[in-house]
Short mmCIF file of C-alpha atoms in Angstrom, two decimals:
data_model
loop_
_atom_site.label_atom_id
_atom_site.label_comp_id
_atom_site.label_asym_id
_atom_site.label_seq_id
_atom_site.Cartn_x
_atom_site.Cartn_y
_atom_site.Cartn_z
CA MET A 16 0.58 -223.80 55.40
CA ILE A 17 -0.39 -222.73 52.04
CA GLU A 18 -1.41 -225.50 49.66
CA LYS A 19 -1.12 -224.88 46.09
CA ARG A 20 -1.05 -228.42 44.24
CA ASP A 21 -2.69 -227.21 40.97
CA PHE A 22 -1.67 -226.27 37.62
CA TYR A 23 -2.94 -223.72 35.52
CA ILE A 24 -3.37 -225.26 32.29
CA ASN A 25 -6.04 -224.07 29.36
CA GLY A 26 -7.00 -221.08 31.38
CA GLN A 27 -8.05 -223.52 34.67
CA TRP A 28 -6.53 -224.73 37.75
CA VAL A 29 -6.27 -228.33 37.40
CA ALA A 30 -4.91 -231.19 39.84
CA PRO A 31 -1.70 -233.01 38.48
CA ALA A 32 -1.77 -236.51 36.70
CA ALA A 33 0.02 -237.87 39.80
CA ALA A 34 0.38 -236.73 43.39
CA ARG A 35 3.92 -235.36 43.86
CA ASP A 36 4.01 -233.41 46.43
CA HIS A 37 6.91 -230.77 47.22
CA LEU A 38 7.70 -228.87 50.22
CA VAL A 39 8.56 -225.43 49.55
CA ILE A 40 10.87 -224.05 52.99
CA ASP A 41 11.33 -220.67 54.14
CA PRO A 42 14.67 -219.96 54.12
CA SER A 43 14.15 -217.42 57.65
CA THR A 44 12.68 -220.59 59.66
CA GLU A 45 14.04 -223.87 57.85
CA GLU A 46 10.21 -224.63 58.30
CA PRO A 47 7.79 -225.57 55.34
CA CYS A 48 5.56 -222.60 54.32
CA ALA A 49 3.63 -224.29 51.35
CA VAL A 50 3.23 -227.64 49.51
CA ILE A 51 2.91 -227.47 45.29
CA SER A 52 3.07 -230.81 43.09
CA LEU A 53 5.64 -231.43 40.83
CA GLY A 54 4.62 -232.21 37.39
CA ASP A 55 5.28 -234.96 35.18
CA ARG A 56 5.03 -235.70 31.44
CA ALA A 57 1.11 -235.62 31.17
CA ASP A 58 1.05 -232.41 32.72
CA THR A 59 3.81 -231.19 30.44
CA ASP A 60 1.97 -232.82 27.35
CA ALA A 61 -1.21 -231.09 28.41
CA ALA A 62 -0.16 -227.52 28.85
CA VAL A 63 1.83 -227.99 25.56
CA ALA A 64 -1.20 -228.92 23.66
CA ALA A 65 -3.20 -226.42 25.19
CA ALA A 66 -0.68 -223.82 23.63
CA THR A 67 -0.81 -225.73 20.76
CA ARG A 68 -4.69 -225.04 20.25
CA ALA A 69 -4.55 -221.36 21.45
CA PHE A 70 -1.83 -220.48 19.29
CA ASP A 71 -3.27 -220.23 16.03
CA ASP A 72 -6.20 -217.43 17.19
CA TRP A 73 -3.10 -215.91 19.55
CA SER A 74 -0.73 -215.43 16.89
CA GLN A 75 -3.51 -213.58 14.49
CA SER A 76 -4.81 -211.38 17.28
CA ASP A 77 -4.77 -207.59 17.24
CA PRO A 78 -1.38 -206.37 18.32
CA LYS A 79 -3.78 -203.39 19.73
CA ALA A 80 -5.68 -205.98 21.72
CA ARG A 81 -2.48 -207.73 23.36
CA LEU A 82 -1.42 -204.62 24.03
CA GLU A 83 -4.50 -203.61 25.86
CA LEU A 84 -4.12 -206.72 27.60
CA ALA A 85 -0.80 -205.98 28.86
CA ARG A 86 -1.67 -202.89 30.33
CA ARG A 87 -4.38 -204.77 32.25
CA ILE A 88 -1.93 -207.28 33.46
CA LEU A 89 0.34 -204.53 34.91
CA GLU A 90 -2.76 -202.85 36.39
CA ILE A 91 -3.59 -206.01 38.12
CA TYR A 92 -0.10 -206.98 39.03
CA ASN A 93 0.53 -203.47 40.86
CA ALA A 94 -2.55 -204.28 42.82
CA ARG A 95 -1.33 -207.31 44.15
CA THR A 96 2.15 -206.05 45.43
CA GLU A 97 1.84 -207.10 48.89
CA ASP A 98 0.56 -210.95 47.70
CA MET A 99 3.40 -211.18 45.41
CA ALA A 100 6.06 -209.40 47.83
CA ALA A 101 5.06 -212.11 50.67
CA ALA A 102 5.18 -214.64 48.24
CA ILE A 103 8.75 -213.77 47.25
CA SER A 104 10.32 -213.20 50.92
CA ALA A 105 8.19 -216.69 52.26
CA GLU A 106 10.13 -218.65 49.24
CA MET A 107 13.44 -217.47 48.64
CA GLY A 108 14.49 -215.02 51.80
CA ALA A 109 14.05 -211.43 50.13
CA PRO A 110 13.10 -208.82 53.22
CA ILE A 111 9.80 -207.73 52.78
CA ASP A 112 10.84 -204.27 52.14
CA MET A 113 13.05 -205.22 49.38
CA ALA A 114 10.83 -207.79 47.90
CA ARG A 115 7.87 -205.25 47.78
CA ALA A 116 10.33 -202.39 46.39
CA SER A 117 12.81 -204.43 44.24
CA GLN A 118 11.82 -207.70 43.52
CA HIS A 119 8.27 -206.77 42.63
CA GLY A 120 9.17 -203.73 41.33
CA ALA A 121 11.39 -205.58 38.95
CA GLY A 122 8.48 -206.78 37.31
CA THR A 123 6.56 -203.55 37.16
CA TRP A 124 9.68 -202.03 35.63
CA HIS A 125 9.48 -204.60 32.64
CA ILE A 126 6.37 -205.11 32.30
CA GLY A 127 6.00 -201.00 31.36
CA ASN A 128 9.15 -200.85 29.54
CA PHE A 129 7.89 -203.61 27.11
CA LEU A 130 4.40 -201.73 26.74
CA LYS A 131 6.47 -198.60 25.60
CA ALA A 132 8.68 -200.53 23.30
CA PHE A 133 5.49 -202.33 21.87
CA GLU A 134 3.77 -199.03 20.55
CA GLU A 135 6.84 -198.57 18.19
CA MET A 136 6.62 -202.05 17.11
CA GLU A 137 6.28 -202.45 13.46
CA PHE A 138 5.19 -205.89 12.81
CA ILE A 139 5.42 -205.68 9.08
CA ARG A 140 8.27 -202.68 7.46
CA PRO A 141 10.09 -202.10 4.79
CA LEU A 142 13.29 -204.15 4.23
CA GLY A 143 15.12 -200.91 3.24
CA PRO A 144 15.64 -198.01 0.72
CA HIS A 145 17.59 -200.56 -1.72
CA ALA A 146 14.51 -202.68 -1.63
CA PRO A 147 11.49 -200.53 -1.65
CA GLU A 148 9.20 -203.32 -2.62
CA ASP A 149 10.53 -205.96 -0.29
CA ARG A 150 9.07 -206.24 3.24
CA ILE A 151 10.09 -207.80 6.56
CA ALA A 152 7.36 -209.40 8.22
CA LEU A 153 7.88 -209.94 12.36
CA GLU A 154 5.94 -213.29 13.17
CA PRO A 155 5.54 -215.08 16.72
CA ILE A 156 7.68 -218.25 16.61
CA GLY A 157 4.75 -220.55 17.98
CA VAL A 158 4.74 -222.39 21.26
CA VAL A 159 7.29 -221.39 23.85
CA GLY A 160 8.85 -222.44 26.94
CA LEU A 161 10.02 -220.45 29.54
CA ILE A 162 11.99 -221.78 32.46
CA THR A 163 13.17 -219.11 35.03
CA PRO A 164 15.29 -219.20 38.58
CA TRP A 165 14.47 -218.61 41.80
CA ASN A 166 16.87 -215.34 42.88
CA TRP A 167 14.66 -212.70 41.01
CA PRO A 168 11.57 -214.87 40.06
CA MET A 169 9.10 -211.74 39.09
CA ASN A 170 12.29 -210.30 37.30
CA GLN A 171 12.65 -213.15 34.72
CA VAL A 172 9.29 -213.98 34.58
CA THR A 173 8.05 -211.06 33.52
CA LEU A 174 11.06 -210.68 31.29
CA LYS A 175 9.93 -213.64 29.37
CA ALA A 176 6.12 -213.96 29.57
CA ILE A 177 5.06 -210.28 28.28
CA PRO A 178 7.27 -210.14 25.30
CA ALA A 179 6.02 -213.89 24.16
CA LEU A 180 2.50 -212.71 24.86
CA LEU A 181 2.86 -208.99 23.09
CA ALA A 182 4.65 -210.95 20.06
CA GLY A 183 1.84 -213.52 19.89
CA CYS A 184 2.80 -216.54 21.22
CA THR A 185 1.49 -219.33 23.68
CA MET A 186 3.64 -220.29 26.33
CA VAL A 187 4.35 -222.79 29.19
CA LEU A 188 6.25 -221.30 32.17
CA LYS A 189 8.04 -223.47 34.69
CA PRO A 190 8.96 -221.62 37.44
CA SER A 191 12.00 -222.49 39.78
CA GLU A 192 10.53 -225.40 42.20
CA GLU A 193 12.56 -223.27 44.78
CA ALA A 194 10.34 -220.08 44.49
CA PRO A 195 7.05 -221.46 42.66
CA LEU A 196 4.82 -219.00 45.07
CA SER A 197 5.28 -215.79 43.36
CA SER A 198 4.57 -217.22 40.04
CA LEU A 199 1.43 -218.73 40.98
CA VAL A 200 0.25 -215.49 42.01
CA PHE A 201 1.30 -214.28 38.68
CA ALA A 202 -0.94 -217.05 37.23
CA GLU A 203 -3.96 -215.72 39.08
CA ILE A 204 -2.95 -212.04 37.75
CA MET A 205 -2.99 -213.36 34.00
CA ASP A 206 -6.42 -215.42 34.75
CA GLU A 207 -8.00 -212.26 36.31
CA ALA A 208 -6.93 -209.93 33.48
CA GLY A 209 -8.31 -212.24 30.73
CA VAL A 210 -5.61 -213.79 29.18
CA PRO A 211 -7.54 -216.21 26.52
CA ALA A 212 -7.26 -220.11 27.68
CA GLY A 213 -4.21 -221.90 26.60
CA VAL A 214 -2.27 -218.72 26.06
CA PHE A 215 -0.33 -218.44 29.20
CA ASN A 216 0.22 -222.14 31.25
CA LEU A 217 2.09 -222.87 34.03
CA VAL A 218 3.12 -226.28 35.36
CA ASN A 219 5.42 -226.49 38.48
CA GLY A 220 8.46 -228.96 38.55
CA ASP A 221 11.90 -229.46 38.82
CA GLY A 222 14.66 -229.18 35.81
CA ALA A 223 15.17 -232.99 35.59
CA GLY A 224 11.49 -233.43 35.31
CA VAL A 225 9.30 -230.49 33.92
CA GLY A 226 12.35 -228.76 32.45
CA SER A 227 13.70 -231.53 30.45
CA GLN A 228 10.74 -232.27 29.17
CA LEU A 229 9.82 -228.82 27.92
CA SER A 230 13.28 -228.68 26.33
CA ALA A 231 13.07 -231.85 24.30
CA HIS A 232 9.18 -231.20 23.50
CA PRO A 233 8.23 -231.38 19.53
CA GLY A 234 5.64 -229.02 20.35
CA ILE A 235 7.85 -226.56 21.86
CA GLU A 236 9.37 -223.88 19.17
CA MET A 237 11.48 -222.17 21.59
CA ILE A 238 13.20 -222.21 24.94
CA SER A 239 14.25 -219.41 27.31
CA PHE A 240 15.85 -220.39 30.09
CA THR A 241 17.88 -218.37 32.78
CA GLY A 242 20.02 -220.18 35.27
CA SER A 243 22.96 -222.41 35.66
CA THR A 244 25.49 -222.98 33.08
CA ARG A 245 25.33 -226.67 33.50
CA ALA A 246 21.47 -226.50 33.23
CA GLY A 247 22.08 -224.48 29.84
CA ILE A 248 24.11 -227.10 28.70
CA ALA A 249 21.96 -230.06 29.01
CA ILE A 250 18.81 -227.57 27.60
CA SER A 251 20.88 -226.56 24.46
CA LYS A 252 21.61 -230.62 24.06
CA ALA A 253 17.90 -231.72 24.49
CA ALA A 254 16.82 -228.69 22.23
CA ALA A 255 18.89 -229.88 19.26
CA GLU A 256 16.92 -232.89 18.53
CA THR A 257 14.33 -230.75 17.67
CA LEU A 258 15.96 -227.77 16.27
CA LYS A 259 14.23 -225.43 18.92
CA ARG A 260 15.69 -221.86 18.91
CA VAL A 261 17.13 -221.81 22.32
CA CYS A 262 17.52 -218.41 24.68
CA LEU A 263 20.16 -218.49 27.41
CA GLU A 264 20.80 -216.27 30.43
CA LEU A 265 23.41 -218.34 32.25
CA GLY A 266 25.66 -218.06 35.35
CA GLY A 267 28.78 -215.78 35.96
CA LYS A 268 29.74 -213.19 38.13
CA GLY A 269 31.82 -209.91 37.26
CA ALA A 270 34.62 -207.83 39.47
CA ASN A 271 34.74 -204.29 40.27
CA LEU A 272 37.91 -202.41 39.26
CA VAL A 273 38.66 -199.68 41.62
CA PHE A 274 41.56 -197.25 40.49
CA ALA A 275 43.28 -195.20 42.72
CA ASP A 276 41.39 -192.00 41.47
CA ALA A 277 37.91 -193.67 42.09
CA ASP A 278 35.31 -191.38 44.22
CA GLU A 279 35.36 -192.32 48.05
CA ASP A 280 32.15 -194.29 47.55
CA ALA A 281 32.97 -196.65 45.15
CA VAL A 282 34.32 -199.58 47.25
CA ARG A 283 31.08 -198.94 49.79
CA ARG A 284 28.70 -199.15 46.49
CA GLY A 285 30.38 -202.16 45.09
CA VAL A 286 30.32 -203.98 48.66
CA MET A 287 26.66 -202.85 49.22
CA HIS A 288 25.91 -204.14 45.37
CA MET A 289 27.61 -207.55 46.62
CA PHE A 290 25.53 -207.95 49.55
CA ASN A 291 22.32 -206.77 48.07
CA ASN A 292 19.53 -210.13 47.72
CA THR A 293 22.02 -211.65 49.97
CA GLY A 294 24.62 -211.81 46.91
CA GLN A 295 22.18 -214.39 44.80
CA SER A 296 22.59 -211.93 41.77
CA CYS A 297 24.07 -212.84 38.59
CA ASN A 298 25.55 -208.86 38.41
CA ALA A 299 26.96 -209.46 41.90
CA PRO A 300 30.38 -208.48 42.08
CA SER A 301 31.97 -210.55 44.16
CA ARG A 302 35.61 -209.85 43.36
CA MET A 303 36.95 -206.44 43.90
CA LEU A 304 40.42 -205.65 41.95
CA VAL A 305 41.90 -202.47 43.46
CA GLU A 306 44.73 -200.43 42.57
CA ARG A 307 47.84 -200.70 44.64
CA PRO A 308 47.81 -197.13 46.69
CA VAL A 309 44.31 -197.27 47.87
CA TYR A 310 44.45 -200.90 48.44
CA ASP A 311 44.83 -200.93 52.29
CA ARG A 312 41.90 -197.83 52.52
CA ALA A 313 39.72 -200.49 50.24
CA VAL A 314 39.97 -203.34 52.47
CA GLU A 315 39.36 -200.98 55.67
CA VAL A 316 36.04 -199.50 53.67
CA ALA A 317 34.83 -203.51 52.62
CA ARG A 318 35.52 -204.43 56.42
CA GLN A 319 33.28 -201.75 57.88
CA VAL A 320 30.76 -202.14 55.19
CA ALA A 321 30.50 -205.84 56.03
CA GLU A 322 29.93 -205.17 59.66
CA GLU A 323 27.59 -202.67 59.14
CA THR A 324 25.35 -205.11 56.90
CA ARG A 325 22.58 -206.39 59.41
CA VAL A 326 21.09 -209.52 58.88
CA ALA A 327 17.66 -210.68 59.77
CA SER A 328 14.41 -212.40 59.24
CA ALA A 329 13.14 -211.68 55.59
CA HIS A 330 9.65 -211.22 57.37
CA GLU A 331 11.03 -208.20 59.33
CA ARG A 332 10.82 -205.02 58.11
CA GLY A 333 13.76 -202.86 57.57
CA ASN A 334 17.08 -202.23 55.90
CA HIS A 335 18.93 -205.53 56.10
CA ILE A 336 19.70 -209.04 54.14
CA GLY A 337 18.00 -211.98 54.40
CA PRO A 338 19.04 -215.82 54.10
CA VAL A 339 20.11 -217.82 51.38
CA VAL A 340 17.68 -219.79 49.67
CA ASN A 341 18.24 -223.20 50.98
CA LYS A 342 20.43 -225.51 52.63
CA SER A 343 22.40 -226.35 49.98
CA GLN A 344 23.35 -222.79 48.90
CA PHE A 345 24.13 -222.16 52.75
CA ASP A 346 26.32 -225.49 52.94
CA LYS A 347 28.12 -224.33 49.70
CA ILE A 348 28.87 -220.56 51.00
CA GLN A 349 30.41 -222.19 54.19
CA ASP A 350 32.68 -224.57 52.27
CA LEU A 351 33.67 -221.71 49.95
CA ILE A 352 34.38 -219.52 52.80
CA GLN A 353 36.55 -222.33 54.57
CA LYS A 354 38.22 -222.88 51.34
CA GLY A 355 39.61 -219.37 51.17
CA ILE A 356 40.85 -219.42 54.55
CA ASP A 357 42.29 -222.82 54.12
CA GLU A 358 44.03 -221.46 50.71
CA GLY A 359 45.51 -218.76 52.67
CA ALA A 360 43.28 -215.73 52.07
CA ARG A 361 42.82 -212.97 54.98
CA LEU A 362 39.37 -212.99 56.52
CA VAL A 363 38.82 -209.20 57.14
CA ALA A 364 35.39 -209.71 58.19
CA GLY A 365 32.63 -212.23 58.82
CA GLY A 366 33.55 -216.04 58.41
CA THR A 367 32.06 -219.23 58.89
CA GLY A 368 28.50 -219.54 60.73
CA ARG A 369 25.80 -217.96 61.04
CA PRO A 370 25.41 -214.17 62.39
CA GLU A 371 25.59 -213.52 65.94
CA GLY A 372 21.67 -214.20 67.65
CA LEU A 373 20.58 -216.16 64.45
CA ASN A 374 20.68 -219.90 65.53
CA ARG A 375 18.30 -220.99 62.96
CA GLY A 376 17.51 -219.98 59.01
CA PHE A 377 19.88 -219.95 56.03
CA PHE A 378 22.01 -216.74 57.11
CA VAL A 379 25.28 -216.17 55.99
CA ARG A 380 27.92 -213.90 57.84
CA PRO A 381 28.69 -210.72 55.35
CA THR A 382 32.19 -211.79 54.73
CA VAL A 383 35.19 -210.45 52.78
#
């Protein structure tokens, strides 16, 4: 079993202030795959203090130097593809091929695009033709707290950490305690790339602990959070006490609209999109609204796609979906399927229980 109890603070791997072990459960096996530590206030304070000390120099650093550092991070990130994919597959259940291509690949995509955008960034630019002598100066806001979810770990970590670094901010990252292993690999990448001490810090913890401490911390100027609406509301309230800037990306799923003149694959694409990442995506179209003339055909296609969708261990190669992240999510989904049946919905495919042949792991039947 992997043991990763240390936090990354001020350019060093340091032991937690107090022992608070937390088991990371492999959702394919329901067995622990790693043990980490959950931080407390002393760890949060130490990370914020390190970021604060580093801010003056980093905020005044040459943007070209920051750009070169980010390029180095991308180079190492791509060299660590297999480590990152294995971590994501074990911690949250993304099938290994999907973890390698899509989960890790999302980070590659975002870092690359930030590099392109930064090359055209003007930190001092004219206000406009109406005020030729006036300028707008873009300045880093300060120490930022980054709180990321478990469903697309590197998608979210790179979306927050890389622009913060390029802008000249220093940061404290708190990844989800459900999926901390990929972020620990990311911290190793930042260290190998030569990110100056204190610019990037990582403290593991839960929302009630380190998450709340960052949200209310007087040394944090901005919080960037991706997760549930419930947690977003709590963070906004906590941040208000110190007038932090808050950037939220919260929960919510949309519907596919399928009209009678849609192409033949519209329903198939929509259902496959829904099942991707085992439905654990903020853009998963969990509802499909279909125009009446093609309704019966849409139901049949949706059934076919669900029955064709293979479910297997995240550690197995191939084109399939894996488990959901934990027992809490498994139980919630089972309850929702049963509630739909109880309220009169027609079960077209799937249903409650695990798929045939899987008696362990948080596997859900592809259900329509």
